[in-house]
């Protein structure tokens, strides 16, 4: 059973190589229970929790015929990563690779998985993703949203700049920045006053989706200033 490998006694390069072979597209797909086996394999990698597991997870691809289930399993595996260097490696590494729709689905799952853990070690990578012009704005929006949850004060400046961008076509980036500032205020109360002030101004941004995101984010701050 592949999930049985996720114990310290099996934390060995051969275990990673075996799990990667299981996850290689087409290697086991014709066998009965192949989807369950793949799920167990990817979750086993996540449960190892360290940098070698992160490197293996960065080499895992989603299958076009099973993208929804593969993405859900990948997200859960990413959320299992426990060591800061593993979290940071995923956050900085997922931008690499092809620009296909399938690759973007994997990036989206990884961002959500890291957001589920909301580890400060992911902050630097998320900020790079948010600022990357090579990625779709939907992914950049998600990176902006989850970076606030990491509780890193360094994210305030980039999120504020994203919120204040004047280009109407970048409403998704402004939306993500608003959600990110709401998460930052909730996770790091020392930044709440500045976040609430910025969000208050954004409630009349000129774009309905940004206005709505700013209002939602103010509600998340749980700040008395936001009520006022």
Short mmCIF file of C-alpha atoms in Angstrom, two decimals:
data_model
loop_
_atom_site.label_atom_id
_atom_site.label_comp_id
_atom_site.label_asym_id
_atom_site.label_seq_id
_atom_site.Cartn_x
_atom_site.Cartn_y
_atom_site.Cartn_z
CA UNK A 1 0.00 0.00 0.00
CA UNK A 2 1.57 3.25 -1.11
CA UNK A 3 0.15 5.29 1.76
CA UNK A 4 2.08 3.01 4.11
CA UNK A 5 5.30 4.43 2.70
CA UNK A 6 4.65 7.82 4.32
CA UNK A 7 6.52 6.95 7.49
CA UNK A 8 9.90 8.19 8.63
CA UNK A 9 11.40 4.73 8.13
CA UNK A 10 10.67 4.95 4.39
CA UNK A 11 11.93 8.52 3.91
CA UNK A 12 14.44 7.44 1.31
CA UNK A 13 15.22 8.39 -2.32
CA UNK A 14 14.02 4.97 -3.50
CA UNK A 15 10.59 5.62 -1.98
CA UNK A 16 10.33 8.94 -3.79
CA UNK A 17 11.41 7.34 -7.07
CA UNK A 18 8.81 4.60 -6.65
CA UNK A 19 6.01 7.05 -5.93
CA UNK A 20 6.98 9.20 -8.90
CA UNK A 21 6.79 6.12 -11.14
CA UNK A 22 3.30 5.41 -9.83
CA UNK A 23 2.29 8.98 -10.64
CA UNK A 24 3.80 9.06 -14.12
CA UNK A 25 0.92 9.38 -16.59
CA UNK A 26 0.10 6.11 -18.32
CA UNK A 27 2.30 3.94 -16.12
CA UNK A 28 -0.55 2.33 -14.17
CA UNK A 29 -3.69 3.88 -15.64
CA UNK A 30 -4.97 0.62 -17.12
CA UNK A 31 -4.85 -1.27 -13.84
CA UNK A 32 -7.96 -1.73 -11.68
CA UNK A 33 -8.04 0.89 -8.95
CA UNK A 34 -5.43 3.05 -10.68
CA UNK A 35 -7.03 6.30 -9.54
CA UNK A 36 -7.04 5.19 -5.90
CA UNK A 37 -3.41 4.13 -6.23
CA UNK A 38 -2.44 7.50 -7.67
CA UNK A 39 -4.27 9.30 -4.90
CA UNK A 40 -2.50 7.26 -2.24
CA UNK A 41 0.85 7.90 -3.91
CA UNK A 42 0.52 11.67 -4.14
CA UNK A 43 -0.77 11.93 -0.57
CA UNK A 44 2.13 9.79 0.62
CA UNK A 45 4.53 12.30 -0.92
CA UNK A 46 2.76 15.13 0.87
CA UNK A 47 2.88 13.34 4.20
CA UNK A 48 6.66 12.97 3.97
CA UNK A 49 6.52 16.72 4.41
CA UNK A 50 10.07 17.72 3.54
CA UNK A 51 12.10 19.22 0.72
CA UNK A 52 12.60 15.94 -1.23
CA UNK A 53 8.83 15.45 -1.21
CA UNK A 54 8.34 18.99 -2.52
CA UNK A 55 10.80 18.32 -5.35
CA UNK A 56 8.89 15.17 -6.28
CA UNK A 57 5.54 16.98 -6.15
CA UNK A 58 6.86 19.63 -8.53
CA UNK A 59 7.45 16.85 -11.07
CA UNK A 60 3.91 15.47 -10.77
CA UNK A 61 1.54 16.24 -13.65
CA UNK A 62 -2.24 16.20 -13.78
CA UNK A 63 -4.00 13.96 -16.29
CA UNK A 64 -6.33 15.63 -18.78
CA UNK A 65 -8.93 12.88 -18.41
CA UNK A 66 -8.94 13.14 -14.60
CA UNK A 67 -8.00 16.76 -14.03
CA UNK A 68 -10.62 17.49 -11.36
CA UNK A 69 -9.79 14.54 -9.10
CA UNK A 70 -6.04 14.83 -9.72
CA UNK A 71 -6.12 18.53 -8.84
CA UNK A 72 -8.04 17.87 -5.62
CA UNK A 73 -5.55 15.20 -4.57
CA UNK A 74 -2.61 17.42 -5.49
CA UNK A 75 -4.01 20.26 -3.43
CA UNK A 76 -4.39 17.99 -0.42
CA UNK A 77 -0.85 16.64 -0.80
CA UNK A 78 0.57 20.17 -0.95
CA UNK A 79 -1.35 21.09 2.19
CA UNK A 80 0.30 18.17 4.02
CA UNK A 81 3.80 19.63 3.55
CA UNK A 82 5.02 20.62 6.99
CA UNK A 83 8.61 21.80 6.72
CA UNK A 84 9.18 25.50 5.86
CA UNK A 85 11.76 24.74 3.18
CA UNK A 86 9.30 22.40 1.44
CA UNK A 87 6.55 25.01 1.52
CA UNK A 88 8.91 27.67 0.17
CA UNK A 89 10.12 25.35 -2.61
CA UNK A 90 6.60 24.73 -3.88
CA UNK A 91 5.72 28.42 -3.70
CA UNK A 92 8.77 29.43 -5.72
CA UNK A 93 8.79 26.42 -8.05
CA UNK A 94 5.25 26.17 -9.36
CA UNK A 95 5.69 29.10 -11.75
CA UNK A 96 8.19 27.09 -13.81
CA UNK A 97 7.15 24.81 -16.64
CA UNK A 98 4.80 25.01 -19.62
CA UNK A 99 2.01 27.51 -20.00
CA UNK A 100 -0.65 24.96 -20.87
CA UNK A 101 -4.12 24.93 -19.37
CA UNK A 102 -3.31 21.67 -17.57
CA UNK A 103 -0.14 23.15 -16.06
CA UNK A 104 -2.14 26.15 -14.87
CA UNK A 105 -4.66 23.82 -13.21
CA UNK A 106 -1.79 22.24 -11.29
CA UNK A 107 -0.50 25.68 -10.27
CA UNK A 108 -3.97 26.63 -9.10
CA UNK A 109 -4.20 23.47 -6.99
CA UNK A 110 -0.77 24.14 -5.48
CA UNK A 111 -1.67 27.73 -4.59
CA UNK A 112 -4.85 26.58 -2.90
CA UNK A 113 -3.01 23.80 -1.07
CA UNK A 114 -0.40 26.21 0.27
CA UNK A 115 -3.21 28.59 1.16
CA UNK A 116 -4.85 25.84 3.21
CA UNK A 117 -1.68 25.67 5.32
CA UNK A 118 -1.07 29.45 5.21
CA UNK A 119 2.59 29.07 6.15
CA UNK A 120 4.72 32.27 6.24
CA UNK A 121 7.40 30.42 4.26
CA UNK A 122 5.14 30.60 1.20
CA UNK A 123 4.87 34.39 1.29
CA UNK A 124 7.89 35.25 -0.87
CA UNK A 125 6.87 32.78 -3.57
CA UNK A 126 3.27 34.00 -3.56
CA UNK A 127 4.39 37.60 -3.99
CA UNK A 128 6.50 36.56 -6.98
CA UNK A 129 3.51 34.76 -8.47
CA UNK A 130 1.28 37.76 -7.87
CA UNK A 131 3.74 39.99 -9.69
CA UNK A 132 4.46 37.62 -12.57
CA UNK A 133 3.21 38.89 -15.92
CA UNK A 134 3.79 35.46 -17.46
CA UNK A 135 0.89 33.88 -15.59
CA UNK A 136 -2.86 34.29 -16.16
CA UNK A 137 -4.43 36.97 -13.99
CA UNK A 138 -6.74 34.36 -12.44
CA UNK A 139 -3.71 32.61 -10.93
CA UNK A 140 -2.13 35.88 -9.88
CA UNK A 141 -5.39 36.84 -8.19
CA UNK A 142 -5.36 33.59 -6.21
CA UNK A 143 -1.75 34.18 -5.16
CA UNK A 144 -2.66 37.66 -3.95
CA UNK A 145 -5.60 36.31 -2.00
CA UNK A 146 -3.68 33.60 -0.16
CA UNK A 147 -0.49 35.57 0.53
CA UNK A 148 -2.40 37.67 3.04
CA UNK A 149 -3.25 34.53 5.00
CA UNK A 150 0.47 33.87 5.54
CA UNK A 151 0.72 36.71 8.04
CA UNK A 152 3.81 38.34 6.53
CA UNK A 153 3.97 42.14 6.90
CA UNK A 154 6.16 42.30 3.78
CA UNK A 155 3.11 41.49 1.66
CA UNK A 156 1.34 44.74 2.56
CA UNK A 157 3.27 46.95 0.12
CA UNK A 158 2.83 44.75 -3.00
CA UNK A 159 -0.83 44.15 -2.19
CA UNK A 160 -1.47 47.85 -1.67
CA UNK A 161 0.23 48.63 -4.99
CA UNK A 162 -1.88 45.97 -6.70
CA UNK A 163 -5.05 47.35 -5.17
CA UNK A 164 -4.27 50.87 -6.39
CA UNK A 165 -3.36 49.99 -9.96
CA UNK A 166 -5.30 52.20 -12.33
CA UNK A 167 -5.69 49.82 -15.26
CA UNK A 168 -9.34 48.77 -15.45
CA UNK A 169 -8.31 45.60 -17.28
CA UNK A 170 -6.45 44.46 -14.13
CA UNK A 171 -9.55 44.18 -11.97
CA UNK A 172 -8.69 40.57 -11.09
CA UNK A 173 -5.36 41.67 -9.61
CA UNK A 174 -7.10 44.40 -7.62
CA UNK A 175 -9.69 41.89 -6.47
CA UNK A 176 -6.99 39.49 -5.28
CA UNK A 177 -5.16 42.32 -3.53
CA UNK A 178 -8.33 43.29 -1.67
CA UNK A 179 -8.91 39.75 -0.46
CA UNK A 180 -5.22 39.47 0.43
CA UNK A 181 -5.32 42.62 2.55
CA UNK A 182 -8.38 41.31 4.35
CA UNK A 183 -6.55 38.08 5.13
CA UNK A 184 -3.46 39.98 6.25
CA UNK A 185 -5.46 42.13 8.66
CA UNK A 186 -7.04 39.01 10.16
CA UNK A 187 -3.80 37.04 10.43
CA UNK A 188 -1.54 39.92 11.52
CA UNK A 189 -3.47 42.42 13.70
CA UNK A 190 -0.53 44.83 13.73
CA UNK A 191 -1.27 45.51 10.04
CA UNK A 192 -5.04 45.74 10.46
CA UNK A 193 -5.30 49.54 10.66
CA UNK A 194 -3.42 50.13 7.40
CA UNK A 195 -5.24 47.28 5.63
CA UNK A 196 -8.65 48.57 6.68
CA UNK A 197 -7.80 52.10 5.53
CA UNK A 198 -6.76 50.84 2.10
CA UNK A 199 -9.82 48.64 1.77
CA UNK A 200 -12.12 51.45 2.80
CA UNK A 201 -10.86 53.53 -0.11
CA UNK A 202 -11.26 50.58 -2.48
CA UNK A 203 -14.99 50.16 -1.80
CA UNK A 204 -15.55 52.90 -4.40
CA UNK A 205 -12.92 51.78 -6.90
CA UNK A 206 -14.95 52.19 -10.06
CA UNK A 207 -15.21 48.45 -10.71
CA UNK A 208 -18.07 46.48 -9.10
CA UNK A 209 -16.06 43.29 -8.58
CA UNK A 210 -13.27 45.19 -6.82
CA UNK A 211 -15.78 47.12 -4.70
CA UNK A 212 -17.43 43.84 -3.67
CA UNK A 213 -14.08 42.21 -2.86
CA UNK A 214 -13.08 45.20 -0.70
CA UNK A 215 -16.35 45.01 1.24
CA UNK A 216 -15.96 41.26 1.73
CA UNK A 217 -12.36 41.77 2.86
CA UNK A 218 -13.37 44.42 5.38
CA UNK A 219 -15.75 41.89 6.90
CA UNK A 220 -12.91 39.39 7.22
CA UNK A 221 -10.70 41.80 9.14
CA UNK A 222 -12.91 41.59 12.25
CA UNK A 223 -11.72 45.10 12.98
CA UNK A 224 -13.77 47.69 14.84
CA UNK A 225 -12.35 50.28 12.45
CA UNK A 226 -13.92 48.39 9.54
CA UNK A 227 -17.35 48.64 11.14
CA UNK A 228 -16.94 52.39 11.54
#
